[in-house]
């Protein structure tokens, strides 16, 4: 999967042709034109001209999918190149690339002119910017059956519809085929709406091998199976799968009533009869974008902040009078500015609504978020996903219910079980011992847990399966497969996907199918398809109606649920603040549960239990705004984040100096082969194709999120914590997580290419320092460096698995299932007489492990890193956990006080 930088290697259907790559192509062309100008009158001028002509020719087809610079300016440019006007060509290329870079073409009419001194020079067409002012700009795709020669005329007609009172301004982009339409929406993120005129062609006139791979492998589109005739609804389906946020309008000359009754028309915003109502279409386009642009809560808050309001409620900081009038805290007011204080209130009147019982603007904002994230309902949470998770546990589980949960998940899950009284049945993720981290939980382990519980007659107690998608380190589940196979064993299961890090994924086609809500949609479509029942009946013939839990074949078979009884019950929590433009602690719970009406009351109880009665208004507003941004530019931002991540991977792993000491781990190192049926091993190696990548995203048990970059630093002699410190203190680079020998970098919607350049510069500098140190220090330095590297990369402690709960906390101590009453153990530890301490290195620890009575943890012990509980309340502590603790060289261990030692439940308390 290459990010191609030079125009010479540009393929028209390159799918991560992010705006950055496009700027590069224009800059390469500019340089070539300047070299051509410099060569005038010298030898080699013809070759320089040919180079410019070739570069331009290679760029032209992809430029068709963007409104700017547009056919007119491109034709002028081509004329100049062909007419040997190197100076004129260079001047025009310079202006176009600058206009693209600073986006001035959206506001400045002169940018659409061929001449630099455009004053008084009438444009051939009315320009979008002449009346735009500061209005937001976007582009609209027109898919038409007419020949390209007619498109300039159509464009004029579209522009004539503009009115001074329009809230936005848009420029048209024309294509004549389904393939070009799909490609345009993939490579041009500014497209916000598509107007589809029936009668267009299927195939592009360009060579598009890559797009055909994507349509076939990624979107299940088989051109062979599509008959002749109109393709409008097929195109609508594909565009909705690629970019669901785009508004689609179909213009048909048959009876539109027939079209709208076709189920495939559900993705259309409106259907028009022929082109009888151009102004209506224009207004519909503006209204569609406005629906996404509107932020009910934020808009009202801005309005509220402008009103003169006297407050007698309990928030003195509101309106800022206690701040600005103070001799001593005035600097706070100066720092934040008056708006923050004007926008503070503890009232729920004035359209501010109540987060706990929303009926007004918060409800509208949550409904908009539900639309954007593909959920039925959304709850805003202002205390982080730590709280969202606890809400879901409390809403869905009663004391004694069993939750199958990844032991390596965030601590809010473990505490959620304690608070709800749910019994965790811990399942283990595959270990990545060499890097002291865990991956995700294999589906086999989850099925085995369910089948064991079924064999033990306890399946009815299982309420929920809770998994982290993606993990901190980027492991992504096949969410649909996990849910379908589990529903085949227990059809009413609910799923909680902790997508704390993955909220942004909804907004890119590469990820969407692997998100909780993306999978839910696919499952709903599949259950409605008669083929799902056929598949189930076939399974019933092979395995019987009631799956025999002792039949080991079930672990390897791809189980399918009975669509007549399976319920689709999906919850997702996401830290909006971790991957989108929300203020810290902004989080959402997405609900896609067809049985939610049965759980609505407990859900509200859970909200009342956990949510503050004084939620922060700015966080709520930022959740609303984050949603707006993602619906309007999420696709562009996420594409860019992926492109940057791939660039970092390539730059680090191929740099001659840096790659001697550092490397970013690729899928082959982060996911064992048995979970990568496609064989996808790398995102950057040459020869890796899109077909292979999409195959992996469709079928592999796990794939790696390219934006999560595990940078191995142990090979440079640094442990993770040390390297994180160096980057922060000496180079101003902040990052999140570390392991014994790695740090985790993450590209986000805010990263720029300058950030990438800076990171590489820093790695070069550090590598150089290491080289110099090794050279100057001679053999002793080299030996000690080698020793340090070996200790960090080879002498790694084994990762301990969850052992078991003490029998005292198991409902059936003789049984083989693993769930335990962790809540009782947790609260037992509140009584001091039930607890004792033993120093970690006390030989008594080893003796008791060998001879008993068993060591039973009184609390959670969570070292950072790795950040998962290596002990939970009521867990029997085994030798491997002690060994891991003794080898652990981290300072931050929650729940463990080295001066006191391990906190244990006394044997007498367990009798
Ligand atoms: C997987 C996972 N879930 C939940 C959380 C908690 O999220 P928040 O920080 O928004 O409370 C985190 C935090 O790091 C996390 O990594």
mmCIF file with all atom_site columns, N, CA and C in Angstrom, residues 275-318:
data_model
loop_
_atom_site.group_PDB
_atom_site.id
_atom_site.type_symbol
_atom_site.label_atom_id
_atom_site.label_alt_id
_atom_site.label_comp_id
_atom_site.label_asym_id
_atom_site.label_entity_id
_atom_site.label_seq_id
_atom_site.pdbx_PDB_ins_code
_atom_site.Cartn_x
_atom_site.Cartn_y
_atom_site.Cartn_z
_atom_site.occupancy
_atom_site.B_iso_or_equiv
_atom_site.pdbx_formal_charge
_atom_site.auth_seq_id
_atom_site.auth_comp_id
_atom_site.auth_asym_id
_atom_site.auth_atom_id
_atom_site.pdbx_PDB_model_num
ATOM 1   N N  . UNK A 1 275 ? -35.052 17.214 -14.858 1.00 0.00 ? 275 UNK A N  1
ATOM 2   C CA . UNK A 1 275 ? -34.411 18.378 -14.235 1.00 0.00 ? 275 UNK A CA 1
ATOM 3   C C  . UNK A 1 275 ? -35.408 19.525 -14.163 1.00 0.00 ? 275 UNK A C  1
ATOM 4   N N  . UNK A 1 276 ? -36.621 19.153 -13.743 1.00 0.00 ? 276 UNK A N  1
ATOM 5   C CA . UNK A 1 276 ? -37.661 20.175 -13.795 1.00 0.00 ? 276 UNK A CA 1
ATOM 6   C C  . UNK A 1 276 ? -37.523 21.211 -12.677 1.00 0.00 ? 276 UNK A C  1
ATOM 7   N N  . UNK A 1 277 ? -36.735 20.857 -11.645 1.00 0.00 ? 277 UNK A N  1
ATOM 8   C CA . UNK A 1 277 ? -36.710 21.772 -10.508 1.00 0.00 ? 277 UNK A CA 1
ATOM 9   C C  . UNK A 1 277 ? -35.280 22.094 -10.075 1.00 0.00 ? 277 UNK A C  1
ATOM 10  N N  . UNK A 1 278 ? -34.509 22.756 -10.945 1.00 0.00 ? 278 UNK A N  1
ATOM 11  C CA . UNK A 1 278 ? -33.101 22.997 -10.573 1.00 0.00 ? 278 UNK A CA 1
ATOM 12  C C  . UNK A 1 278 ? -32.953 23.783 -9.271  1.00 0.00 ? 278 UNK A C  1
ATOM 13  N N  . UNK A 1 279 ? -33.822 24.772 -9.055  1.00 0.00 ? 279 UNK A N  1
ATOM 14  C CA . UNK A 1 279 ? -33.680 25.552 -7.825  1.00 0.00 ? 279 UNK A CA 1
ATOM 15  C C  . UNK A 1 279 ? -33.991 24.691 -6.596  1.00 0.00 ? 279 UNK A C  1
ATOM 16  N N  . UNK A 1 280 ? -34.969 23.794 -6.756  1.00 0.00 ? 280 UNK A N  1
ATOM 17  C CA . UNK A 1 280 ? -35.296 22.893 -5.644  1.00 0.00 ? 280 UNK A CA 1
ATOM 18  C C  . UNK A 1 280 ? -34.085 22.024 -5.296  1.00 0.00 ? 280 UNK A C  1
ATOM 19  N N  . UNK A 1 281 ? -33.412 21.546 -6.352  1.00 0.00 ? 281 UNK A N  1
ATOM 20  C CA . UNK A 1 281 ? -32.223 20.700 -6.116  1.00 0.00 ? 281 UNK A CA 1
ATOM 21  C C  . UNK A 1 281 ? -31.162 21.511 -5.378  1.00 0.00 ? 281 UNK A C  1
ATOM 22  N N  . UNK A 1 282 ? -30.959 22.736 -5.843  1.00 0.00 ? 282 UNK A N  1
ATOM 23  C CA . UNK A 1 282 ? -29.976 23.629 -5.209  1.00 0.00 ? 282 UNK A CA 1
ATOM 24  C C  . UNK A 1 282 ? -30.316 23.818 -3.724  1.00 0.00 ? 282 UNK A C  1
ATOM 25  N N  . UNK A 1 283 ? -31.589 24.092 -3.455  1.00 0.00 ? 283 UNK A N  1
ATOM 26  C CA . UNK A 1 283 ? -31.992 24.332 -2.062  1.00 0.00 ? 283 UNK A CA 1
ATOM 27  C C  . UNK A 1 283 ? -31.861 23.059 -1.234  1.00 0.00 ? 283 UNK A C  1
ATOM 28  N N  . UNK A 1 284 ? -32.177 21.921 -1.858  1.00 0.00 ? 284 UNK A N  1
ATOM 29  C CA . UNK A 1 284 ? -32.068 20.653 -1.132  1.00 0.00 ? 284 UNK A CA 1
ATOM 30  C C  . UNK A 1 284 ? -30.605 20.385 -0.777  1.00 0.00 ? 284 UNK A C  1
ATOM 31  N N  . UNK A 1 285 ? -29.704 20.694 -1.714  1.00 0.00 ? 285 UNK A N  1
ATOM 32  C CA . UNK A 1 285 ? -28.270 20.485 -1.454  1.00 0.00 ? 285 UNK A CA 1
ATOM 33  C C  . UNK A 1 285 ? -27.827 21.328 -0.257  1.00 0.00 ? 285 UNK A C  1
ATOM 34  N N  . UNK A 1 286 ? -28.225 22.594 -0.267  1.00 0.00 ? 286 UNK A N  1
ATOM 35  C CA . UNK A 1 286 ? -27.824 23.484 0.831   1.00 0.00 ? 286 UNK A CA 1
ATOM 36  C C  . UNK A 1 286 ? -28.427 23.024 2.156   1.00 0.00 ? 286 UNK A C  1
ATOM 37  N N  . UNK A 1 287 ? -29.673 22.596 2.093   1.00 0.00 ? 287 UNK A N  1
ATOM 38  C CA . UNK A 1 287 ? -30.326 22.164 3.323   1.00 0.00 ? 287 UNK A CA 1
ATOM 39  C C  . UNK A 1 287 ? -29.667 20.898 3.879   1.00 0.00 ? 287 UNK A C  1
ATOM 40  N N  . UNK A 1 288 ? -29.293 19.993 2.970   1.00 0.00 ? 288 UNK A N  1
ATOM 41  C CA . UNK A 1 288 ? -28.646 18.745 3.393   1.00 0.00 ? 288 UNK A CA 1
ATOM 42  C C  . UNK A 1 288 ? -27.343 19.027 4.132   1.00 0.00 ? 288 UNK A C  1
ATOM 43  N N  . UNK A 1 289 ? -26.548 19.941 3.594   1.00 0.00 ? 289 UNK A N  1
ATOM 44  C CA . UNK A 1 289 ? -25.275 20.261 4.244   1.00 0.00 ? 289 UNK A CA 1
ATOM 45  C C  . UNK A 1 289 ? -25.542 20.997 5.554   1.00 0.00 ? 289 UNK A C  1
ATOM 46  N N  . UNK A 1 290 ? -26.566 21.860 5.516   1.00 0.00 ? 290 UNK A N  1
ATOM 47  C CA . UNK A 1 290 ? -26.888 22.612 6.740   1.00 0.00 ? 290 UNK A CA 1
ATOM 48  C C  . UNK A 1 290 ? -27.289 21.660 7.875   1.00 0.00 ? 290 UNK A C  1
ATOM 49  N N  . UNK A 1 291 ? -27.943 20.577 7.521   1.00 0.00 ? 291 UNK A N  1
ATOM 50  C CA . UNK A 1 291 ? -28.351 19.625 8.562   1.00 0.00 ? 291 UNK A CA 1
ATOM 51  C C  . UNK A 1 291 ? -27.136 19.084 9.314   1.00 0.00 ? 291 UNK A C  1
ATOM 52  N N  . UNK A 1 292 ? -26.057 18.854 8.577   1.00 0.00 ? 292 UNK A N  1
ATOM 53  C CA . UNK A 1 292 ? -24.835 18.370 9.228   1.00 0.00 ? 292 UNK A CA 1
ATOM 54  C C  . UNK A 1 292 ? -24.080 19.507 9.916   1.00 0.00 ? 292 UNK A C  1
ATOM 55  N N  . UNK A 1 293 ? -24.209 20.693 9.324   1.00 0.00 ? 293 UNK A N  1
ATOM 56  C CA . UNK A 1 293 ? -23.471 21.848 9.857   1.00 0.00 ? 293 UNK A CA 1
ATOM 57  C C  . UNK A 1 293 ? -24.060 22.337 11.172  1.00 0.00 ? 293 UNK A C  1
ATOM 58  N N  . UNK A 1 294 ? -25.387 22.207 11.281  1.00 0.00 ? 294 UNK A N  1
ATOM 59  C CA . UNK A 1 294 ? -26.075 22.706 12.471  1.00 0.00 ? 294 UNK A CA 1
ATOM 60  C C  . UNK A 1 294 ? -25.588 21.985 13.723  1.00 0.00 ? 294 UNK A C  1
ATOM 61  N N  . UNK A 1 295 ? -25.263 22.748 14.761  1.00 0.00 ? 295 UNK A N  1
ATOM 62  C CA . UNK A 1 295 ? -24.867 22.152 16.040  1.00 0.00 ? 295 UNK A CA 1
ATOM 63  C C  . UNK A 1 295 ? -25.822 22.721 17.087  1.00 0.00 ? 295 UNK A C  1
ATOM 64  N N  . UNK A 1 296 ? -26.932 22.031 17.332  1.00 0.00 ? 296 UNK A N  1
ATOM 65  C CA . UNK A 1 296 ? -28.004 22.643 18.124  1.00 0.00 ? 296 UNK A CA 1
ATOM 66  C C  . UNK A 1 296 ? -27.532 23.150 19.480  1.00 0.00 ? 296 UNK A C  1
ATOM 67  N N  . UNK A 1 297 ? -26.706 22.365 20.133  1.00 0.00 ? 297 UNK A N  1
ATOM 68  C CA . UNK A 1 297 ? -26.297 22.784 21.469  1.00 0.00 ? 297 UNK A CA 1
ATOM 69  C C  . UNK A 1 297 ? -25.299 23.941 21.404  1.00 0.00 ? 297 UNK A C  1
ATOM 70  N N  . UNK A 1 298 ? -24.296 23.778 20.573  1.00 0.00 ? 298 UNK A N  1
ATOM 71  C CA . UNK A 1 298 ? -23.259 24.804 20.477  1.00 0.00 ? 298 UNK A CA 1
ATOM 72  C C  . UNK A 1 298 ? -23.855 26.115 19.956  1.00 0.00 ? 298 UNK A C  1
ATOM 73  N N  . UNK A 1 299 ? -24.715 26.018 18.941  1.00 0.00 ? 299 UNK A N  1
ATOM 74  C CA . UNK A 1 299 ? -25.316 27.236 18.372  1.00 0.00 ? 299 UNK A CA 1
ATOM 75  C C  . UNK A 1 299 ? -26.072 27.999 19.454  1.00 0.00 ? 299 UNK A C  1
ATOM 76  N N  . UNK A 1 300 ? -26.826 27.251 20.262  1.00 0.00 ? 300 UNK A N  1
ATOM 77  C CA . UNK A 1 300 ? -27.599 27.907 21.303  1.00 0.00 ? 300 UNK A CA 1
ATOM 78  C C  . UNK A 1 300 ? -26.690 28.499 22.392  1.00 0.00 ? 300 UNK A C  1
ATOM 79  N N  . UNK A 1 301 ? -25.614 27.762 22.681  1.00 0.00 ? 301 UNK A N  1
ATOM 80  C CA . UNK A 1 301 ? -24.696 28.245 23.722  1.00 0.00 ? 301 UNK A CA 1
ATOM 81  C C  . UNK A 1 301 ? -24.060 29.577 23.287  1.00 0.00 ? 301 UNK A C  1
ATOM 82  N N  . UNK A 1 302 ? -23.715 29.651 22.004  1.00 0.00 ? 302 UNK A N  1
ATOM 83  C CA . UNK A 1 302 ? -23.133 30.911 21.496  1.00 0.00 ? 302 UNK A CA 1
ATOM 84  C C  . UNK A 1 302 ? -24.152 32.044 21.660  1.00 0.00 ? 302 UNK A C  1
ATOM 85  N N  . UNK A 1 303 ? -25.399 31.725 21.338  1.00 0.00 ? 303 UNK A N  1
ATOM 86  C CA . UNK A 1 303 ? -26.462 32.709 21.442  1.00 0.00 ? 303 UNK A CA 1
ATOM 87  C C  . UNK A 1 303 ? -26.647 33.112 22.915  1.00 0.00 ? 303 UNK A C  1
ATOM 88  N N  . UNK A 1 304 ? -26.643 32.111 23.775  1.00 0.00 ? 304 UNK A N  1
ATOM 89  C CA . UNK A 1 304 ? -26.841 32.336 25.214  1.00 0.00 ? 304 UNK A CA 1
ATOM 90  C C  . UNK A 1 304 ? -25.752 33.275 25.763  1.00 0.00 ? 304 UNK A C  1
ATOM 91  N N  . UNK A 1 305 ? -24.523 33.031 25.322  1.00 0.00 ? 305 UNK A N  1
ATOM 92  C CA . UNK A 1 305 ? -23.391 33.802 25.856  1.00 0.00 ? 305 UNK A CA 1
ATOM 93  C C  . UNK A 1 305 ? -23.497 35.289 25.497  1.00 0.00 ? 305 UNK A C  1
ATOM 94  N N  . UNK A 1 306 ? -24.267 35.597 24.454  1.00 0.00 ? 306 UNK A N  1
ATOM 95  C CA . UNK A 1 306 ? -24.398 37.004 24.038  1.00 0.00 ? 306 UNK A CA 1
ATOM 96  C C  . UNK A 1 306 ? -25.476 37.739 24.816  1.00 0.00 ? 306 UNK A C  1
ATOM 97  N N  . UNK A 1 307 ? -26.307 37.004 25.557  1.00 0.00 ? 307 UNK A N  1
ATOM 98  C CA . UNK A 1 307 ? -27.444 37.666 26.210  1.00 0.00 ? 307 UNK A CA 1
ATOM 99  C C  . UNK A 1 307 ? -27.042 38.231 27.578  1.00 0.00 ? 307 UNK A C  1
ATOM 100 N N  . UNK A 1 308 ? -27.628 39.392 27.950  1.00 0.00 ? 308 UNK A N  1
ATOM 101 C CA . UNK A 1 308 ? -27.335 39.905 29.299  1.00 0.00 ? 308 UNK A CA 1
ATOM 102 C C  . UNK A 1 308 ? -28.119 39.069 30.302  1.00 0.00 ? 308 UNK A C  1
ATOM 103 N N  . UNK A 1 309 ? -27.425 38.428 31.192  1.00 0.00 ? 309 UNK A N  1
ATOM 104 C CA . UNK A 1 309 ? -28.114 37.531 32.122  1.00 0.00 ? 309 UNK A CA 1
ATOM 105 C C  . UNK A 1 309 ? -27.577 37.771 33.532  1.00 0.00 ? 309 UNK A C  1
ATOM 106 N N  . UNK A 1 310 ? -28.503 37.968 34.448  1.00 0.00 ? 310 UNK A N  1
ATOM 107 C CA . UNK A 1 310 ? -28.087 38.098 35.853  1.00 0.00 ? 310 UNK A CA 1
ATOM 108 C C  . UNK A 1 310 ? -28.220 36.740 36.497  1.00 0.00 ? 310 UNK A C  1
ATOM 109 N N  . UNK A 1 311 ? -27.186 36.292 37.177  1.00 0.00 ? 311 UNK A N  1
ATOM 110 C CA . UNK A 1 311 ? -27.251 34.948 37.756  1.00 0.00 ? 311 UNK A CA 1
ATOM 111 C C  . UNK A 1 311 ? -27.305 35.014 39.276  1.00 0.00 ? 311 UNK A C  1
ATOM 112 N N  . UNK A 1 312 ? -28.206 34.232 39.802  1.00 0.00 ? 312 UNK A N  1
ATOM 113 C CA . UNK A 1 312 ? -28.259 34.067 41.257  1.00 0.00 ? 312 UNK A CA 1
ATOM 114 C C  . UNK A 1 312 ? -28.118 32.580 41.578  1.00 0.00 ? 312 UNK A C  1
ATOM 115 N N  . UNK A 1 313 ? -27.489 31.839 40.652  1.00 0.00 ? 313 UNK A N  1
ATOM 116 C CA . UNK A 1 313 ? -27.330 30.404 40.923  1.00 0.00 ? 313 UNK A CA 1
ATOM 117 C C  . UNK A 1 313 ? -25.905 30.123 41.383  1.00 0.00 ? 313 UNK A C  1
ATOM 118 N N  . UNK A 1 314 ? -25.677 28.842 41.653  1.00 0.00 ? 314 UNK A N  1
ATOM 119 C CA . UNK A 1 314 ? -24.429 28.489 42.322  1.00 0.00 ? 314 UNK A CA 1
ATOM 120 C C  . UNK A 1 314 ? -23.302 28.244 41.336  1.00 0.00 ? 314 UNK A C  1
ATOM 121 N N  . UNK A 1 315 ? -22.934 29.246 40.589  1.00 0.00 ? 315 UNK A N  1
ATOM 122 C CA . UNK A 1 315 ? -21.757 29.116 39.731  1.00 0.00 ? 315 UNK A CA 1
ATOM 123 C C  . UNK A 1 315 ? -21.182 30.510 39.568  1.00 0.00 ? 315 UNK A C  1
ATOM 124 N N  . UNK A 1 316 ? -20.510 31.001 40.603  1.00 0.00 ? 316 UNK A N  1
ATOM 125 C CA . UNK A 1 316 ? -20.065 32.394 40.572  1.00 0.00 ? 316 UNK A CA 1
ATOM 126 C C  . UNK A 1 316 ? -19.183 32.721 39.371  1.00 0.00 ? 316 UNK A C  1
ATOM 127 N N  . UNK A 1 317 ? -18.530 31.690 38.834  1.00 0.00 ? 317 UNK A N  1
ATOM 128 C CA . UNK A 1 317 ? -17.596 31.982 37.732  1.00 0.00 ? 317 UNK A CA 1
ATOM 129 C C  . UNK A 1 317 ? -18.347 32.349 36.450  1.00 0.00 ? 317 UNK A C  1
ATOM 130 N N  . UNK A 1 318 ? -19.635 31.948 36.378  1.00 0.00 ? 318 UNK A N  1
ATOM 131 C CA . UNK A 1 318 ? -20.416 32.265 35.194  1.00 0.00 ? 318 UNK A CA 1
ATOM 132 C C  . UNK A 1 318 ? -20.459 33.781 35.012  1.00 0.00 ? 318 UNK A C  1
#
